[in-house]
């Protein structure tokens, strides 16, 4: 009601600044009031979306994936166009969608329009890596809030994008869209490996840091890892992204399931 109208009014007033180049407006920064508000707003929208899709069939989930894929790609094209409006094409870090979370763009296409192992690959990533990647970004939105105010298109897009990643993953897990098996880890690893291979080629060619695997990323937790392992940073980052997100979700589900049945058994006795 009133809060919604006030927020919409505020966004309309700020609409002329939503596409300002970086450095023009004061950034929101990490762990600021704006950052906390975006986290709370995103969590609220995820919970609302999950509530509204509580009784979705597998066919409806499939349709949701297709629609989400189209929306995410349209927004990504707008984001790329914005980046190219102020940066040189050689600055690949600004606009090339070759980051861990960028894989959702390709995974949704594979899950919605692919067949066989390609389809399974997209589905597995969405139910594992997408959830972990989305959660990590919400805590450390290092590619948006340190450069833009919270109401900027890039900031709002980044939280919508990563919130959608989490929503789709949880929707698929809850609806048992596919049954995750331990050996599915190779689907996740293969997709990440391909992305890392492409990112390395682009990084070497244009002195970039796509997938955050070629250079230090100062001011982030990656800087600690970089300083600790030195020349092993690249292989550790590649291997970590290939396997850890899948393992976190797979064994996390196993742990929570066991805890659920243990409590149910205790209650029954």
mmCIF file of C-alpha atoms in Angstrom:
data_model
loop_
_atom_site.group_PDB
_atom_site.id
_atom_site.type_symbol
_atom_site.label_atom_id
_atom_site.label_comp_id
_atom_site.label_asym_id
_atom_site.label_seq_id
_atom_site.Cartn_x
_atom_site.Cartn_y
_atom_site.Cartn_z
ATOM 1 C CA UNK A 1 0.000 0.000 0.000
ATOM 2 C CA UNK A 2 1.562 3.210 1.261
ATOM 3 C CA UNK A 3 5.104 1.796 1.459
ATOM 4 C CA UNK A 4 4.838 0.390 -2.070
ATOM 5 C CA UNK A 5 3.616 3.752 -3.418
ATOM 6 C CA UNK A 6 6.434 5.611 -1.658
ATOM 7 C CA UNK A 7 9.039 3.232 -3.094
ATOM 8 C CA UNK A 8 7.603 3.567 -6.605
ATOM 9 C CA UNK A 9 7.518 7.366 -6.252
ATOM 10 C CA UNK A 10 11.147 7.364 -5.136
ATOM 11 C CA UNK A 11 12.192 5.213 -8.103
ATOM 12 C CA UNK A 12 10.356 7.481 -10.549
ATOM 13 C CA UNK A 13 12.169 10.490 -9.087
ATOM 14 C CA UNK A 14 15.484 8.649 -9.482
ATOM 15 C CA UNK A 15 14.711 7.248 -12.939
ATOM 16 C CA UNK A 16 16.888 9.818 -14.695
ATOM 17 C CA UNK A 17 19.909 8.618 -12.697
ATOM 18 C CA UNK A 18 19.303 4.872 -13.040
ATOM 19 C CA UNK A 19 21.637 4.682 -16.047
ATOM 20 C CA UNK A 20 24.381 7.059 -14.945
ATOM 21 C CA UNK A 21 27.929 5.962 -15.687
ATOM 22 C CA UNK A 22 30.030 4.639 -12.778
ATOM 23 C CA UNK A 23 31.810 7.337 -10.798
ATOM 24 C CA UNK A 24 29.096 9.963 -11.293
ATOM 25 C CA UNK A 25 26.923 9.034 -8.291
ATOM 26 C CA UNK A 26 27.931 8.018 -4.786
ATOM 27 C CA UNK A 27 28.019 4.203 -4.606
ATOM 28 C CA UNK A 28 25.881 2.220 -2.207
ATOM 29 C CA UNK A 29 28.854 0.136 -0.935
ATOM 30 C CA UNK A 30 28.782 -3.227 0.816
ATOM 31 C CA UNK A 31 26.921 -3.785 4.095
ATOM 32 C CA UNK A 32 25.333 -0.340 3.919
ATOM 33 C CA UNK A 33 21.687 0.419 4.643
ATOM 34 C CA UNK A 34 20.954 0.206 0.925
ATOM 35 C CA UNK A 35 22.658 -3.184 0.694
ATOM 36 C CA UNK A 36 20.665 -4.562 3.648
ATOM 37 C CA UNK A 37 17.430 -3.228 2.173
ATOM 38 C CA UNK A 38 18.138 -4.902 -1.177
ATOM 39 C CA UNK A 39 18.831 -8.202 0.590
ATOM 40 C CA UNK A 40 15.583 -7.978 2.568
ATOM 41 C CA UNK A 41 13.605 -7.001 -0.531
ATOM 42 C CA UNK A 42 15.091 -9.878 -2.535
ATOM 43 C CA UNK A 43 14.401 -12.429 0.224
ATOM 44 C CA UNK A 44 10.817 -11.158 0.503
ATOM 45 C CA UNK A 45 10.259 -11.502 -3.249
ATOM 46 C CA UNK A 46 11.796 -14.995 -3.303
ATOM 47 C CA UNK A 47 9.516 -16.124 -0.466
ATOM 48 C CA UNK A 48 6.499 -14.556 -2.201
ATOM 49 C CA UNK A 49 7.359 -16.252 -5.510
ATOM 50 C CA UNK A 50 7.875 -19.621 -3.815
ATOM 51 C CA UNK A 51 4.536 -19.246 -2.035
ATOM 52 C CA UNK A 52 2.739 -18.446 -5.294
ATOM 53 C CA UNK A 53 4.306 -21.457 -7.024
ATOM 54 C CA UNK A 54 3.805 -23.899 -4.148
ATOM 55 C CA UNK A 55 1.533 -26.220 -6.123
ATOM 56 C CA UNK A 56 3.299 -25.993 -9.470
ATOM 57 C CA UNK A 57 3.539 -29.157 -11.520
ATOM 58 C CA UNK A 58 6.736 -30.109 -13.346
ATOM 59 C CA UNK A 59 5.222 -28.733 -16.553
ATOM 60 C CA UNK A 60 4.547 -25.392 -14.879
ATOM 61 C CA UNK A 61 8.087 -25.328 -13.472
ATOM 62 C CA UNK A 62 9.392 -26.009 -16.986
ATOM 63 C CA UNK A 63 7.351 -23.079 -18.327
ATOM 64 C CA UNK A 64 8.679 -20.869 -15.525
ATOM 65 C CA UNK A 65 12.247 -21.744 -16.492
ATOM 66 C CA UNK A 66 11.571 -20.837 -20.131
ATOM 67 C CA UNK A 67 9.978 -17.490 -19.245
ATOM 68 C CA UNK A 68 12.754 -16.687 -16.755
ATOM 69 C CA UNK A 69 15.396 -17.502 -19.361
ATOM 70 C CA UNK A 70 13.931 -15.018 -21.829
ATOM 71 C CA UNK A 71 13.562 -12.282 -19.200
ATOM 72 C CA UNK A 72 17.111 -12.766 -17.909
ATOM 73 C CA UNK A 73 18.568 -12.600 -21.404
ATOM 74 C CA UNK A 74 16.631 -9.433 -22.285
ATOM 75 C CA UNK A 75 17.895 -7.750 -19.111
ATOM 76 C CA UNK A 76 21.432 -9.003 -19.787
ATOM 77 C CA UNK A 77 21.397 -7.450 -23.258
ATOM 78 C CA UNK A 78 20.309 -4.135 -21.718
ATOM 79 C CA UNK A 79 23.129 -4.458 -19.177
ATOM 80 C CA UNK A 80 25.700 -5.180 -21.895
ATOM 81 C CA UNK A 81 24.440 -2.239 -23.978
ATOM 82 C CA UNK A 82 24.767 0.038 -20.958
ATOM 83 C CA UNK A 83 28.329 -1.130 -20.276
ATOM 84 C CA UNK A 84 29.374 -0.620 -23.895
ATOM 85 C CA UNK A 85 27.976 2.918 -23.795
ATOM 86 C CA UNK A 86 30.796 4.028 -21.485
ATOM 87 C CA UNK A 87 33.588 1.489 -21.868
ATOM 88 C CA UNK A 88 35.895 0.224 -24.572
ATOM 89 C CA UNK A 89 35.249 -3.236 -26.031
ATOM 90 C CA UNK A 90 38.650 -4.347 -24.743
ATOM 91 C CA UNK A 91 37.385 -3.973 -21.146
ATOM 92 C CA UNK A 92 35.870 -7.436 -21.156
ATOM 93 C CA UNK A 93 35.291 -7.556 -17.390
ATOM 94 C CA UNK A 94 32.587 -4.915 -17.819
ATOM 95 C CA UNK A 95 30.259 -6.674 -20.194
ATOM 96 C CA UNK A 96 31.222 -10.226 -21.239
ATOM 97 C CA UNK A 97 28.900 -12.743 -19.472
ATOM 98 C CA UNK A 98 31.601 -15.227 -18.492
ATOM 99 C CA UNK A 99 31.348 -15.348 -14.716
ATOM 100 C CA UNK A 100 30.135 -18.125 -12.427
ATOM 101 C CA UNK A 101 26.702 -16.552 -12.018
ATOM 102 C CA UNK A 102 26.533 -15.842 -15.762
ATOM 103 C CA UNK A 103 26.191 -19.584 -16.236
ATOM 104 C CA UNK A 104 22.544 -19.257 -15.227
ATOM 105 C CA UNK A 105 21.951 -17.534 -18.569
ATOM 106 C CA UNK A 106 23.189 -20.615 -20.392
ATOM 107 C CA UNK A 107 21.837 -23.154 -17.887
ATOM 108 C CA UNK A 108 18.257 -21.860 -18.240
ATOM 109 C CA UNK A 109 18.538 -22.106 -22.029
ATOM 110 C CA UNK A 110 19.884 -25.658 -21.752
ATOM 111 C CA UNK A 111 17.188 -26.678 -19.269
ATOM 112 C CA UNK A 112 14.385 -25.045 -21.263
ATOM 113 C CA UNK A 113 15.386 -25.823 -24.835
ATOM 114 C CA UNK A 114 18.130 -28.468 -24.647
ATOM 115 C CA UNK A 115 17.927 -32.229 -24.948
ATOM 116 C CA UNK A 116 19.656 -35.139 -23.245
ATOM 117 C CA UNK A 117 22.905 -34.377 -21.406
ATOM 118 C CA UNK A 118 22.746 -30.676 -22.330
ATOM 119 C CA UNK A 119 19.347 -30.384 -20.657
ATOM 120 C CA UNK A 120 20.519 -32.334 -17.597
ATOM 121 C CA UNK A 121 23.614 -30.157 -17.345
ATOM 122 C CA UNK A 122 21.510 -26.988 -17.199
ATOM 123 C CA UNK A 123 19.084 -28.477 -14.675
ATOM 124 C CA UNK A 124 21.846 -29.696 -12.350
ATOM 125 C CA UNK A 125 23.566 -26.320 -12.351
ATOM 126 C CA UNK A 126 20.331 -24.467 -11.622
ATOM 127 C CA UNK A 127 19.590 -26.717 -8.642
ATOM 128 C CA UNK A 128 23.096 -26.437 -7.186
ATOM 129 C CA UNK A 129 25.524 -23.809 -8.446
ATOM 130 C CA UNK A 130 22.831 -21.214 -9.122
ATOM 131 C CA UNK A 131 21.621 -21.311 -5.511
ATOM 132 C CA UNK A 132 25.129 -21.054 -4.046
ATOM 133 C CA UNK A 133 26.192 -18.364 -6.518
ATOM 134 C CA UNK A 134 23.068 -16.308 -5.850
ATOM 135 C CA UNK A 135 23.505 -16.472 -2.072
ATOM 136 C CA UNK A 136 27.197 -15.549 -2.218
ATOM 137 C CA UNK A 137 26.462 -12.577 -4.459
ATOM 138 C CA UNK A 138 23.755 -11.226 -2.178
ATOM 139 C CA UNK A 139 26.303 -11.103 0.647
ATOM 140 C CA UNK A 140 29.157 -9.800 -1.528
ATOM 141 C CA UNK A 141 27.685 -7.895 -4.507
ATOM 142 C CA UNK A 142 31.162 -6.706 -5.456
ATOM 143 C CA UNK A 143 30.353 -6.026 -9.107
ATOM 144 C CA UNK A 144 27.511 -3.570 -8.480
ATOM 145 C CA UNK A 145 27.127 -1.823 -5.106
ATOM 146 C CA UNK A 146 30.760 -0.637 -4.739
ATOM 147 C CA UNK A 147 30.285 1.282 -8.006
ATOM 148 C CA UNK A 148 26.616 2.283 -8.133
ATOM 149 C CA UNK A 149 23.836 3.535 -5.800
ATOM 150 C CA UNK A 150 21.231 0.976 -4.757
ATOM 151 C CA UNK A 151 18.582 2.419 -7.097
ATOM 152 C CA UNK A 152 20.813 2.200 -10.185
ATOM 153 C CA UNK A 153 19.785 -0.205 -12.941
ATOM 154 C CA UNK A 154 22.912 -2.314 -12.435
ATOM 155 C CA UNK A 155 22.268 -2.701 -8.693
ATOM 156 C CA UNK A 156 18.578 -3.529 -9.100
ATOM 157 C CA UNK A 157 19.289 -5.846 -12.008
ATOM 158 C CA UNK A 158 22.009 -7.700 -10.093
ATOM 159 C CA UNK A 159 19.732 -8.454 -7.134
ATOM 160 C CA UNK A 160 16.805 -9.393 -9.377
ATOM 161 C CA UNK A 161 19.084 -11.654 -11.427
ATOM 162 C CA UNK A 162 20.647 -13.421 -8.456
ATOM 163 C CA UNK A 163 17.329 -13.585 -6.635
ATOM 164 C CA UNK A 164 15.883 -15.327 -9.689
ATOM 165 C CA UNK A 165 18.788 -17.792 -9.600
ATOM 166 C CA UNK A 166 17.942 -18.731 -6.018
ATOM 167 C CA UNK A 167 14.190 -18.864 -6.676
ATOM 168 C CA UNK A 168 14.492 -21.146 -9.705
ATOM 169 C CA UNK A 169 16.887 -23.483 -7.904
ATOM 170 C CA UNK A 170 14.674 -23.760 -4.829
ATOM 171 C CA UNK A 171 11.559 -24.155 -6.984
ATOM 172 C CA UNK A 172 13.155 -27.062 -8.827
ATOM 173 C CA UNK A 173 14.437 -28.686 -5.633
ATOM 174 C CA UNK A 174 11.110 -28.384 -3.840
ATOM 175 C CA UNK A 175 9.179 -29.666 -6.848
ATOM 176 C CA UNK A 176 11.632 -32.565 -7.289
ATOM 177 C CA UNK A 177 12.000 -31.450 -10.893
ATOM 178 C CA UNK A 178 14.810 -33.960 -11.247
ATOM 179 C CA UNK A 179 16.359 -36.282 -8.673
ATOM 180 C CA UNK A 180 19.892 -35.152 -7.942
ATOM 181 C CA UNK A 181 22.388 -38.008 -7.877
ATOM 182 C CA UNK A 182 25.959 -37.920 -6.613
ATOM 183 C CA UNK A 183 27.304 -38.619 -10.104
ATOM 184 C CA UNK A 184 25.512 -35.504 -11.392
ATOM 185 C CA UNK A 185 28.537 -33.593 -10.140
ATOM 186 C CA UNK A 186 30.191 -34.206 -13.510
ATOM 187 C CA UNK A 187 27.430 -32.183 -15.239
ATOM 188 C CA UNK A 188 28.118 -29.217 -12.977
ATOM 189 C CA UNK A 189 31.879 -29.616 -13.325
ATOM 190 C CA UNK A 190 31.744 -29.850 -17.125
ATOM 191 C CA UNK A 191 29.745 -26.642 -17.495
ATOM 192 C CA UNK A 192 32.068 -24.741 -15.172
ATOM 193 C CA UNK A 193 35.147 -26.185 -16.899
ATOM 194 C CA UNK A 194 33.922 -24.991 -20.303
ATOM 195 C CA UNK A 195 33.223 -21.514 -18.902
ATOM 196 C CA UNK A 196 36.653 -21.361 -17.259
ATOM 197 C CA UNK A 197 38.347 -22.466 -20.484
ATOM 198 C CA UNK A 198 36.581 -19.750 -22.481
ATOM 199 C CA UNK A 199 37.253 -17.192 -19.746
ATOM 200 C CA UNK A 200 40.973 -18.009 -19.721
ATOM 201 C CA UNK A 201 41.197 -17.491 -23.472
ATOM 202 C CA UNK A 202 39.460 -14.102 -23.226
ATOM 203 C CA UNK A 203 41.490 -13.138 -20.128
ATOM 204 C CA UNK A 204 44.801 -13.867 -21.828
ATOM 205 C CA UNK A 205 43.736 -12.065 -25.000
ATOM 206 C CA UNK A 206 42.324 -8.940 -23.342
ATOM 207 C CA UNK A 207 44.074 -8.943 -19.949
ATOM 208 C CA UNK A 208 40.769 -9.664 -18.208
ATOM 209 C CA UNK A 209 39.682 -11.460 -15.067
ATOM 210 C CA UNK A 210 36.500 -13.255 -16.106
ATOM 211 C CA UNK A 211 35.389 -16.029 -13.721
ATOM 212 C CA UNK A 212 37.796 -14.282 -11.297
ATOM 213 C CA UNK A 213 40.409 -16.911 -12.152
ATOM 214 C CA UNK A 214 43.297 -14.918 -13.627
ATOM 215 C CA UNK A 215 43.997 -12.063 -11.206
ATOM 216 C CA UNK A 216 43.537 -10.816 -7.682
ATOM 217 C CA UNK A 217 40.220 -9.120 -6.880
ATOM 218 C CA UNK A 218 41.216 -6.517 -4.257
ATOM 219 C CA UNK A 219 38.756 -5.684 -1.496
ATOM 220 C CA UNK A 220 37.024 -9.070 -1.636
ATOM 221 C CA UNK A 221 37.523 -12.427 0.146
ATOM 222 C CA UNK A 222 39.269 -13.621 -3.025
ATOM 223 C CA UNK A 223 42.181 -11.345 -2.141
ATOM 224 C CA UNK A 224 42.882 -13.484 0.943
ATOM 225 C CA UNK A 225 42.977 -16.658 -1.154
ATOM 226 C CA UNK A 226 45.155 -14.973 -3.781
ATOM 227 C CA UNK A 227 47.706 -13.866 -1.196
ATOM 228 C CA UNK A 228 47.730 -17.310 0.459
ATOM 229 C CA UNK A 229 48.216 -19.559 -2.576
ATOM 230 C CA UNK A 230 50.026 -17.314 -5.054
ATOM 231 C CA UNK A 231 50.581 -19.070 -8.413
ATOM 232 C CA UNK A 232 48.136 -21.846 -7.455
ATOM 233 C CA UNK A 233 45.291 -19.327 -7.394
ATOM 234 C CA UNK A 234 44.009 -20.087 -10.911
ATOM 235 C CA UNK A 235 43.819 -23.910 -10.635
ATOM 236 C CA UNK A 236 42.331 -23.687 -7.123
ATOM 237 C CA UNK A 237 39.657 -21.239 -8.292
ATOM 238 C CA UNK A 238 38.803 -23.396 -11.302
ATOM 239 C CA UNK A 239 38.599 -26.648 -9.331
ATOM 240 C CA UNK A 240 36.724 -24.974 -6.467
ATOM 241 C CA UNK A 241 34.046 -23.568 -8.765
ATOM 242 C CA UNK A 242 33.756 -26.891 -10.586
ATOM 243 C CA UNK A 243 32.963 -28.957 -7.506
ATOM 244 C CA UNK A 244 32.251 -27.002 -4.297
ATOM 245 C CA UNK A 245 28.831 -25.450 -5.152
ATOM 246 C CA UNK A 246 27.418 -28.842 -6.140
ATOM 247 C CA UNK A 247 28.797 -30.541 -3.027
ATOM 248 C CA UNK A 248 27.442 -27.814 -0.728
ATOM 249 C CA UNK A 249 23.884 -28.247 -2.020
ATOM 250 C CA UNK A 250 23.958 -32.031 -2.497
ATOM 251 C CA UNK A 251 25.275 -32.837 0.963
ATOM 252 C CA UNK A 252 23.325 -29.955 2.474
ATOM 253 C CA UNK A 253 20.086 -31.533 1.242
ATOM 254 C CA UNK A 254 21.211 -34.925 2.546
ATOM 255 C CA UNK A 255 21.984 -33.430 5.959
ATOM 256 C CA UNK A 256 18.694 -31.530 6.214
ATOM 257 C CA UNK A 257 16.701 -34.576 5.080
ATOM 258 C CA UNK A 258 18.295 -36.757 7.756
ATOM 259 C CA UNK A 259 17.639 -34.110 10.414
ATOM 260 C CA UNK A 260 14.005 -33.853 9.300
ATOM 261 C CA UNK A 261 13.379 -37.599 9.634
ATOM 262 C CA UNK A 262 15.264 -37.747 12.944
ATOM 263 C CA UNK A 263 12.993 -35.060 14.395
ATOM 264 C CA UNK A 264 9.925 -36.770 12.921
ATOM 265 C CA UNK A 265 10.953 -40.049 14.543
ATOM 266 C CA UNK A 266 11.581 -38.371 17.913
ATOM 267 C CA UNK A 267 8.176 -36.650 17.737
ATOM 268 C CA UNK A 268 6.442 -39.918 16.873
ATOM 269 C CA UNK A 269 8.011 -41.666 19.878
#
